[in-house]
Short mmCIF file of C-alpha atoms and ligand atoms in Angstrom, two decimals:
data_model
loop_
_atom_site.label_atom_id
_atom_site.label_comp_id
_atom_site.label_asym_id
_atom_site.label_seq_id
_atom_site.Cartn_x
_atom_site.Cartn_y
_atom_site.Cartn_z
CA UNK J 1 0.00 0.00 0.00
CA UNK J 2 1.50 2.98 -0.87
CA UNK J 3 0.77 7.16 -1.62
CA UNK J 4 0.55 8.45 -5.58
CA UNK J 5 3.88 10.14 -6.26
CA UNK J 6 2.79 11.64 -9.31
CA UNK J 7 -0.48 13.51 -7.76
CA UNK J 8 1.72 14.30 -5.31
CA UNK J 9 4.36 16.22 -7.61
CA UNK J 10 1.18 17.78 -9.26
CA UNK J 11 -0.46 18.99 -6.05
CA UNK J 12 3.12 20.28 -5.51
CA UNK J 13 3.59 22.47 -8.44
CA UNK J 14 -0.21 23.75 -8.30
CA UNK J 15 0.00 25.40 -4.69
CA UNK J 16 3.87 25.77 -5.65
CA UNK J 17 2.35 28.56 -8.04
CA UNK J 18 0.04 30.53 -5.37
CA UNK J 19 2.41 33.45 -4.26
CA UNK J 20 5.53 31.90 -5.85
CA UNK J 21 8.51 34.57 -6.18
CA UNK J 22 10.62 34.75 -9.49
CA UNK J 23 13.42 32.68 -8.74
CA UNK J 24 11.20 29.81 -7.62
CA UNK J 25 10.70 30.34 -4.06
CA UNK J 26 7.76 31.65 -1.94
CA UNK J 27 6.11 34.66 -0.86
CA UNK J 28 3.14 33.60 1.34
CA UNK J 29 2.94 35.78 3.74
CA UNK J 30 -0.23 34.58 6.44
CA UNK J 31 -3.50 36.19 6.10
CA UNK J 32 -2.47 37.94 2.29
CA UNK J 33 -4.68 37.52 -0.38
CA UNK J 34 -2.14 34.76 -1.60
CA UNK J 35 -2.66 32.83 1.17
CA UNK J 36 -5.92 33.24 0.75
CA UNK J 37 -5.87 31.98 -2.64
CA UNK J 38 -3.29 28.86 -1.59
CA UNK J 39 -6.24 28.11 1.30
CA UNK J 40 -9.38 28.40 -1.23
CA UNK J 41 -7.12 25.66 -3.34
CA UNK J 42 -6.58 23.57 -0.36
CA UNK J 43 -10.37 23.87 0.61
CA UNK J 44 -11.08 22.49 -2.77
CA UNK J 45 -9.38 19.55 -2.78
CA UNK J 46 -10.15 18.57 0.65
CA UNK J 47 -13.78 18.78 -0.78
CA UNK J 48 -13.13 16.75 -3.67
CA UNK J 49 -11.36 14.04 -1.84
CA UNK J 50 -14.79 13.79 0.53
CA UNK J 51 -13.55 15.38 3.82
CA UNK J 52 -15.80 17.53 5.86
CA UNK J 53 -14.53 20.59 6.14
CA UNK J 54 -14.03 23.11 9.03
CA UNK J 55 -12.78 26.15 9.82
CA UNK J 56 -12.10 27.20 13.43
CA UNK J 57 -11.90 30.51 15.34
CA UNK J 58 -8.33 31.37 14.05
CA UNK J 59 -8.57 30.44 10.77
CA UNK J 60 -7.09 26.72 11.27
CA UNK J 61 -8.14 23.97 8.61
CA UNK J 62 -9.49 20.88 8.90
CA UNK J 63 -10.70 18.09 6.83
CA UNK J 64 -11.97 14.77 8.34
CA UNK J 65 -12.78 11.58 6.88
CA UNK J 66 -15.27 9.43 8.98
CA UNK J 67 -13.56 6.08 10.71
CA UNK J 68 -15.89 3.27 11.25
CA UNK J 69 -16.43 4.69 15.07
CA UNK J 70 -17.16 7.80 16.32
CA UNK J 71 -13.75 8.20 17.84
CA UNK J 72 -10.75 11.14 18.50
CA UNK J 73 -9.47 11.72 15.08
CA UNK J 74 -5.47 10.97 14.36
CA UNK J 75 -4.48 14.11 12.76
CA UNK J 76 -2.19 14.93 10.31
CA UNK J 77 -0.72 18.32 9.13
CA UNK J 78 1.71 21.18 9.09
CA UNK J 79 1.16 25.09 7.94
CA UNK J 80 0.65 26.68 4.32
CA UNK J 81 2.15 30.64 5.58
CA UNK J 82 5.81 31.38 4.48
CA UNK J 83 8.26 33.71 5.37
CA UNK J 84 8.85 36.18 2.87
CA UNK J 85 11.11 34.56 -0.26
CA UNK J 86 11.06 31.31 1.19
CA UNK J 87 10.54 27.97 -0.39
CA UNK J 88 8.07 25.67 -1.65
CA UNK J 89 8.67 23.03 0.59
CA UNK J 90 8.74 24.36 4.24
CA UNK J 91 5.21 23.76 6.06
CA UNK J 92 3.44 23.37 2.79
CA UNK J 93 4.80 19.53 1.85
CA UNK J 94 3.45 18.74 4.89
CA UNK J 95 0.25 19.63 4.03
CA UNK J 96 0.65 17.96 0.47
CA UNK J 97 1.65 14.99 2.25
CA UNK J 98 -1.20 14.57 4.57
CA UNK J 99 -3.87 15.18 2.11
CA UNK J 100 -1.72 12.69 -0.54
CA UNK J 101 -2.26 10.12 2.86
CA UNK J 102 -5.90 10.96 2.65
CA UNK J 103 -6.69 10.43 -0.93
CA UNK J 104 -4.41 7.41 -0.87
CA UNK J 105 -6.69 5.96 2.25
CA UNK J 106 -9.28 6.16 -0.57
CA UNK J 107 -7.13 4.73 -3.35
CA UNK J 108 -7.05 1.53 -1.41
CA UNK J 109 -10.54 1.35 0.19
CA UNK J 110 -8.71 1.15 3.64
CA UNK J 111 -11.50 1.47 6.34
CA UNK J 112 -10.03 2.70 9.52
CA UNK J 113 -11.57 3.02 13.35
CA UNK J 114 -10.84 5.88 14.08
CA UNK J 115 -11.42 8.88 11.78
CA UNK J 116 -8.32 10.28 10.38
CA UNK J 117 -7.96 14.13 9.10
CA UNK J 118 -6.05 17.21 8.01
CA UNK J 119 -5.17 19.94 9.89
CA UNK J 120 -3.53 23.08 8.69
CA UNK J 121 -2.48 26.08 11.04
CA UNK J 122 -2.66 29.37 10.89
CA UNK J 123 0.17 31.66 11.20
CA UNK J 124 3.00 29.28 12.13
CA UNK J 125 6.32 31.61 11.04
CA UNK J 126 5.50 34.65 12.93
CA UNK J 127 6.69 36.54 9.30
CA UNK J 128 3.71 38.48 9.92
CA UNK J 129 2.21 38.24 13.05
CA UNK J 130 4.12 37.70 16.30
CA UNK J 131 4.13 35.17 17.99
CA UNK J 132 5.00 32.29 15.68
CA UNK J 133 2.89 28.72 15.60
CA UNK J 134 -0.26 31.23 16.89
CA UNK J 135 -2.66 29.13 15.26
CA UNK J 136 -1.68 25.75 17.58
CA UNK J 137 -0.76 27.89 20.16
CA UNK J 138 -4.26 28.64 20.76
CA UNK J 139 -5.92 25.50 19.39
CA UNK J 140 -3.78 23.90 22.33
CA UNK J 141 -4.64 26.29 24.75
CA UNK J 142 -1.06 28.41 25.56
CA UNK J 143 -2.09 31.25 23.77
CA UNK J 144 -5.41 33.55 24.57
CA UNK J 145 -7.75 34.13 22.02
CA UNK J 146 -7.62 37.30 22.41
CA UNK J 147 -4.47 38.04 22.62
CA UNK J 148 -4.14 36.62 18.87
CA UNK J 149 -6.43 38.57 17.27
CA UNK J 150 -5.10 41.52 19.03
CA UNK J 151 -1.56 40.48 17.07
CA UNK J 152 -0.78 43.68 14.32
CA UNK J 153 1.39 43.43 11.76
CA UNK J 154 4.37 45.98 10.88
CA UNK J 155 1.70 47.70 9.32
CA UNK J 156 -0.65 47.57 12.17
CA UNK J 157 -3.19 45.49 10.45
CA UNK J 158 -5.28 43.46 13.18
CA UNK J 159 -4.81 39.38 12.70
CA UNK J 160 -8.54 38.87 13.27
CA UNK J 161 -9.01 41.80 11.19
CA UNK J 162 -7.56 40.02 8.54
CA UNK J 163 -8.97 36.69 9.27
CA UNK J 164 -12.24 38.12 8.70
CA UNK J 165 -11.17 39.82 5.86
CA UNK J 166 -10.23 36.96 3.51
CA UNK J 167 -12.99 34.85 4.78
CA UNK J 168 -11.05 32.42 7.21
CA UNK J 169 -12.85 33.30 10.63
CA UNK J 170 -14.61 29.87 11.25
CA UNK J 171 -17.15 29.43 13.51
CA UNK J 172 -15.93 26.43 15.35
CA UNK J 173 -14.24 26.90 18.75
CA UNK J 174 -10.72 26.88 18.86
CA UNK J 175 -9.85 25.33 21.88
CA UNK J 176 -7.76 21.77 22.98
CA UNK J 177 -10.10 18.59 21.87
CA UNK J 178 -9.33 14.59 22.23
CA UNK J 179 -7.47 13.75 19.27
CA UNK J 180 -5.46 10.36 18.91
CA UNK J 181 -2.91 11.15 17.67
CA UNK J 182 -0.90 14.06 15.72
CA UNK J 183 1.04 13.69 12.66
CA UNK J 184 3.84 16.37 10.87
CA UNK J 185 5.88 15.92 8.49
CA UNK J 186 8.26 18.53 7.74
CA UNK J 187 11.84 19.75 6.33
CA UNK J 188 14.83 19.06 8.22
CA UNK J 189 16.07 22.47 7.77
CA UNK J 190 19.14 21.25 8.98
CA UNK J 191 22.06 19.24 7.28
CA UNK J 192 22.20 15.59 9.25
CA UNK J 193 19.30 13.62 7.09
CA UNK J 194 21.60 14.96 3.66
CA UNK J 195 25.09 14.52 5.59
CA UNK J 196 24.44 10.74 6.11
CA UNK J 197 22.11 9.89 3.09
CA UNK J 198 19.06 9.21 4.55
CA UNK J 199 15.64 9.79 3.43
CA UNK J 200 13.76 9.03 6.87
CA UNK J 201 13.86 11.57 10.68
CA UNK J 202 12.18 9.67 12.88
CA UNK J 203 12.05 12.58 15.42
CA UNK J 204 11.95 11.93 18.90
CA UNK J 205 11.81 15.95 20.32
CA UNK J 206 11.99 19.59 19.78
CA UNK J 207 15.31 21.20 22.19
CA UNK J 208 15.12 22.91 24.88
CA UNK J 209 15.27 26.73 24.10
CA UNK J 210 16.09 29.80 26.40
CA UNK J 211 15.91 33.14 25.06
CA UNK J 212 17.62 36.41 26.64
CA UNK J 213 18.11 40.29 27.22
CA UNK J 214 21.48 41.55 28.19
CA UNK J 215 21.96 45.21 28.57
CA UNK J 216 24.81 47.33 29.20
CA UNK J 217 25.04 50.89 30.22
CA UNK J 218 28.19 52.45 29.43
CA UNK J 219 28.70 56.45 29.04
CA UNK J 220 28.06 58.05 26.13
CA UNK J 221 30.59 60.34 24.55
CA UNK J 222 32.42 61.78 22.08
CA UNK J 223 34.36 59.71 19.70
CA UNK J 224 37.20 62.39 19.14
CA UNK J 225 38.66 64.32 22.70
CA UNK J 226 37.36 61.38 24.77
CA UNK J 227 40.46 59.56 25.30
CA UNK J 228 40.94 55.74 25.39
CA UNK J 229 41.89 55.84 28.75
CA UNK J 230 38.28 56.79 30.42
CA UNK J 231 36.36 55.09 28.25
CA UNK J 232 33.39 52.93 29.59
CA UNK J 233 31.96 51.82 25.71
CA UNK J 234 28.93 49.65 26.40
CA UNK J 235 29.92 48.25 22.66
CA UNK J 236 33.31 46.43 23.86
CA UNK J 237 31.46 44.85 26.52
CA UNK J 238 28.78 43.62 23.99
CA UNK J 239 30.92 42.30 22.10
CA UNK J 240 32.84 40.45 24.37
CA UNK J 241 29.29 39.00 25.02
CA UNK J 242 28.88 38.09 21.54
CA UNK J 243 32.47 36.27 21.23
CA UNK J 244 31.47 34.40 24.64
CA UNK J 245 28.23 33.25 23.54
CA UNK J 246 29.89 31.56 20.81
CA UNK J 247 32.27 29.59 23.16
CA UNK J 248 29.54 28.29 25.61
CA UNK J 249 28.75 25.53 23.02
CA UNK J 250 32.81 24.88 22.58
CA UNK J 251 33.06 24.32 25.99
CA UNK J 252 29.92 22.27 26.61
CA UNK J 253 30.33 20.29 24.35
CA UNK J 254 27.30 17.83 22.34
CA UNK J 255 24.53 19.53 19.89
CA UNK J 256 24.33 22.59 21.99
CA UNK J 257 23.78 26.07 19.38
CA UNK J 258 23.86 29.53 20.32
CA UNK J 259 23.63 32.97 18.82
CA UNK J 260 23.58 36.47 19.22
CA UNK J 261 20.91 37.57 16.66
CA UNK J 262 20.13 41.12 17.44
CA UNK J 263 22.18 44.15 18.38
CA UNK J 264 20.32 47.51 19.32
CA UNK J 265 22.86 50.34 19.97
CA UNK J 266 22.52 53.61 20.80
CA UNK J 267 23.01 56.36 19.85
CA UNK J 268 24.16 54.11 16.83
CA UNK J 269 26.40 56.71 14.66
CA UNK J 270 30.27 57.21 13.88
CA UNK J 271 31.32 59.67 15.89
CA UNK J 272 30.05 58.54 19.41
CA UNK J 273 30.85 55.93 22.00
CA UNK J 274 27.91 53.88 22.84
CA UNK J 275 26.53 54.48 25.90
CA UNK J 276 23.42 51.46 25.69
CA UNK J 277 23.61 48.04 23.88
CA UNK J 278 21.28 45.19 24.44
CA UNK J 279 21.91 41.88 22.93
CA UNK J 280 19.71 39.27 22.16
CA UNK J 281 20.91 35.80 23.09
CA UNK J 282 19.41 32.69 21.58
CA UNK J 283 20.31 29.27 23.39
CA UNK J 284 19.49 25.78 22.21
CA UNK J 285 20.29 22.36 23.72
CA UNK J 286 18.67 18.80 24.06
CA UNK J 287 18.87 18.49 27.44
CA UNK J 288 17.11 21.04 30.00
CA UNK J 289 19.53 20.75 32.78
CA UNK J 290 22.37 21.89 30.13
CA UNK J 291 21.02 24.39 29.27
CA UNK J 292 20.40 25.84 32.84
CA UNK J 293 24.50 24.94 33.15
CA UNK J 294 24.81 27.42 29.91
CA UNK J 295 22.78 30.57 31.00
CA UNK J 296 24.70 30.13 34.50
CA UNK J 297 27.88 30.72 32.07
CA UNK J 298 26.19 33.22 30.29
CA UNK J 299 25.79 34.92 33.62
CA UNK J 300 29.55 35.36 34.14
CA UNK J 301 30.70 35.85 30.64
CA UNK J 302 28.13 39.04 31.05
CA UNK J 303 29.23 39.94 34.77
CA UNK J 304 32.62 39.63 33.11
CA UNK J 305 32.50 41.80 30.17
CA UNK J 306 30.87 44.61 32.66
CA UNK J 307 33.42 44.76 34.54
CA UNK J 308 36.05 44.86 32.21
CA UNK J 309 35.18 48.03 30.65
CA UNK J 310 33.53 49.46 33.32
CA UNK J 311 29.64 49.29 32.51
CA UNK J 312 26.56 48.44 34.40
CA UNK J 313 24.83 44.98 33.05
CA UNK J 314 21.07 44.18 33.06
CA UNK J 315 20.18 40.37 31.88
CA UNK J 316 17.06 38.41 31.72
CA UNK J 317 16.33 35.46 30.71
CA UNK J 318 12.85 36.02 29.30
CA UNK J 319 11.78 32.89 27.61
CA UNK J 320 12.01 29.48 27.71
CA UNK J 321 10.57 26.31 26.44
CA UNK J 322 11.68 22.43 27.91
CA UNK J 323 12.59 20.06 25.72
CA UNK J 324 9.17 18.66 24.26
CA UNK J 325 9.48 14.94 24.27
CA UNK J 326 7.18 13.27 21.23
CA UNK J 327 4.67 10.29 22.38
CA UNK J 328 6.62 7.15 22.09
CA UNK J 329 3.31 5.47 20.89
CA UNK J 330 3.32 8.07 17.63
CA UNK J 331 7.21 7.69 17.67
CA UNK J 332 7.49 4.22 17.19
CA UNK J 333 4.88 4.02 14.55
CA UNK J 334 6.58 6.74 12.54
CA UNK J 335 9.54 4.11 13.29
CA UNK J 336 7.71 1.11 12.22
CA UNK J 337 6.34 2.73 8.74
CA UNK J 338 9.96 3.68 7.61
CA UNK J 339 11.34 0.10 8.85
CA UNK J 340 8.60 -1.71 7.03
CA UNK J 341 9.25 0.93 3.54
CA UNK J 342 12.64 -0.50 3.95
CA UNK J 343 14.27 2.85 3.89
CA UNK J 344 17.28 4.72 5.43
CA UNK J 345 16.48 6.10 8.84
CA UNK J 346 17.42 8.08 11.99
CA UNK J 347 16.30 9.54 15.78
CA UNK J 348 16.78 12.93 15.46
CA UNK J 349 15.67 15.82 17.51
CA UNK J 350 14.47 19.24 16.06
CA UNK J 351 16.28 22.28 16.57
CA UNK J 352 13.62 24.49 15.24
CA UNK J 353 9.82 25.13 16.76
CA UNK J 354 7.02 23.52 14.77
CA UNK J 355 3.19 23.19 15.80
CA UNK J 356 4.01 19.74 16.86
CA UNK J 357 5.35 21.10 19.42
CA UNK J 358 2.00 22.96 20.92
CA UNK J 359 -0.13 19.69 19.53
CA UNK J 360 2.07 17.75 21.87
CA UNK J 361 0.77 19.31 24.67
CA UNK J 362 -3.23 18.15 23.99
CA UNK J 363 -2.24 15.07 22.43
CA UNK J 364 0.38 11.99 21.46
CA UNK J 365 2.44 14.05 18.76
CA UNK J 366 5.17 12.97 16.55
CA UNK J 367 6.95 14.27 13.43
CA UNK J 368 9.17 13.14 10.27
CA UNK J 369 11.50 14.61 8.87
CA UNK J 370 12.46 14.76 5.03
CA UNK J 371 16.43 15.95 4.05
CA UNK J 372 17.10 19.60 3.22
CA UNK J 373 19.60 20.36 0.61
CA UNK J 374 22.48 21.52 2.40
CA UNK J 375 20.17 21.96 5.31
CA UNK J 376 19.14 25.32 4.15
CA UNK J 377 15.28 26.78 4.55
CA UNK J 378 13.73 29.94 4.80
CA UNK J 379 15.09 30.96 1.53
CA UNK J 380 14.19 30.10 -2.09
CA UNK J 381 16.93 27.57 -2.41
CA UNK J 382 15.28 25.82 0.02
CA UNK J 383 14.92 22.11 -1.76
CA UNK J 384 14.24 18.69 -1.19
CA UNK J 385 14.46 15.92 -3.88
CA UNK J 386 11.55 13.92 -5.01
CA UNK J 387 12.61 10.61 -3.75
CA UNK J 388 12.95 11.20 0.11
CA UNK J 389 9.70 13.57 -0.26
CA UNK J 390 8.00 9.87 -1.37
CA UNK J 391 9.37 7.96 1.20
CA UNK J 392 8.15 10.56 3.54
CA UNK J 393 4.79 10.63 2.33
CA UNK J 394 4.31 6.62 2.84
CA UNK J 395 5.80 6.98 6.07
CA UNK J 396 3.32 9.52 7.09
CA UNK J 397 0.55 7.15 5.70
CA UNK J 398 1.57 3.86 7.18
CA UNK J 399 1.84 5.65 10.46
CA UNK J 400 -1.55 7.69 10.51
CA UNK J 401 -3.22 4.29 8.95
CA UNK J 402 -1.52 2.70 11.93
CA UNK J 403 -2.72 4.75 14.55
CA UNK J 404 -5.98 5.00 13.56
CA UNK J 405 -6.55 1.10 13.69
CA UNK J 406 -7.78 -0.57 10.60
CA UNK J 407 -11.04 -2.24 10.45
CA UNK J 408 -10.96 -4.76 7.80
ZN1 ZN U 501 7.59 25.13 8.98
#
């Protein structure tokens, strides 16, 4: 039993073409008209293939088709928003995939007990509206309602304005439910799956991820009479900061990742010593407690750098998210579908946020990953190759076929 690569590939290129940029990537910014349009599409061939169709509160997707009893549904899914000039293939082949599982249930006549569906979430990349994955993140109850639609835009443009706008505000509540089970495929966006030739991720987690603010204070002053020696330049302690950041992982040691992505200075010209910089420190690691062990570290190398040059140092460590272990019932099923496909495979962990991660919080959750060429995403190189996109596919469809129990 396995999925139609060919309708597959076509379902690809159609939605490819909603909102596609002209050097082959993607431009589907949430809640635009071209998502809009990529959505309506979507709709229609849910429809076609005999789902019923519903539309919650945020503007979440689904599509069910009826299992012999009137049980949780597994779900399967991903998101069809994309950062500005990104690719074809983050969020959006996981939606392919699930509704090429779907028409493939019907393709062999496979009657299953529980119902099994489509889901497809609204907002996951935060290129629009902050935060990112809003769509789960209410659906699983972490996120208020209200706080969603209140969400603007660089432009100011209310999400539930624009929910309403291109006809996505559903009636039905959007709020945790049973469900048996939760499905994603998705892009590596990282290098391992292509590094050691392997089609399959059989992920077990998403990392542990701490996020925080470090400010310094130094005094601001001219960059001509002031001279070197009573200097207190809140930039050399930042970027002492930055350098140490990068050697937390070095001296930790295993898959930890860190980065200093953002850099506001002030005053932030040529000619004067800055007298405020805040950082913004991004830290990623499988295991929780090693990641406490690196933000006590980031603690000195701060403390440090302050009192080298002379500063006063704010830090917080505003957010953080455990590690989110997957269901080892949805795990080993993913597991047993690649085994049984007789393809390459791997445990891996995700380094990167998905909605699996907030669906793991209602419900047995687990993911698969699919190789990205030279583990790059979020850009319009972004690329995966046809034959680990097929093995993917039957994995997902084995697995939610699985899960849902067949019944004759
Ligand atoms: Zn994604």
């Amino acid at each position: 039993m396995r999925i139609n690569r060919k309708r597959l590939e076509e379902s690809m290129t159609a939605l490819g073409r909603v909102g596609e940029t002209p050097k082959g990537g993607l431009n589907r910014l949430a809640l635009t008209d071209d998502d809009r349009r990529g959505r309506d599409l979507l709709v229609r061939w849910l429809r076609e293939t005999g789902l019923t169709v519903t539309v919650d509160q945020m503007g979440n997707i689904f599509g069910l088709r009826g299992g012999r009893e009137p049980l949780p549904p597994v779900l399967m899914g991903s998101h069809a928003d994309s950062v500005p000039t990104g690719g074809k293939y983050d969020g959006q082949l996981g939606v392919l995939c699930a509704l090429e599982a779907l028409r493939s249930l019907d393709d062999h006549k496979v009657v299953t007990r529980h119902p099994v569906g489509i889901a497809i979430f609204t907002n996951e990349e935060g290129a629009r509206f902050q935060p990112a994955m809003i769509g789960s993140g209410v659906m699983a109850g972490k996120i208020p309602l209200e706080d969603a639609y209140n969400a603007r835009d660089r432009d100011g443009v209310r999400l539930g304005d624009e929910l309403e706008r291109i006809g996505y505000l559903g009636p039905e509540p959007c709020v945790p439910r049973p469900i048996r089970a939760y499905l994603e495929l998705h892009i590596e966006q990282g290098p391992i799956l292509e590094e050691e030739g392997l089609p399959i991720g059989v992920v077990e987690g998403i990392v542990a991820i701490s996020w925080s603010r470090v400010i310094f204070h130094g005094v601001q002053d001219h960059a001509g009479p002031t001279p070197m020696r009573i200097r207190h330049d809140a930039m050399v302690a930042a970027a002492e900061v930055v350098r140490g950041v990068r050697e937390i992982p070095r001296r930790l040691g295993g898959d930890m990742v860190s980065t200093v992505g953002r850099l506001d200075v002030t005053p932030n010209i040529t000619n004067a010593i800055p007298g405020r910089v805040s950082l913004a420190v991004d830290l990623r690691d499988p295991e929780d407690a090693k990641l406490d062990r690196a933000l006590a570290m980031l603690d000195r190398v701060v403390q440090d750098a302050a009192k080298g040059e002379g500063v006063r140092q704010e830090i917080e460590h505003y957010w953080r998210v455990p590690r989110t272990p997957f269901h080892p019932e949805v795990v080993g099923a993913i597991d047993a579908a690649a085994k049984s496909l007789g393809c390459g495979h791997r445990r891996i962990l995700s380094g990167a946020g998905h909605d699996a991660q907030y669906m793991a919080a209602i419900c047995p959750t687990g993911m698969i990953f699919v190789p990205s060429r030279a583990g790059r995403s979020h850009c319009e190189e972004e690329f995966t190759p046809m034959d680990p996109i097929e093995h993917g596919a039957n994995t997902l469809f084995l697995a939610a076929r699985d899960l849902a129990g067949r019944a004759g």
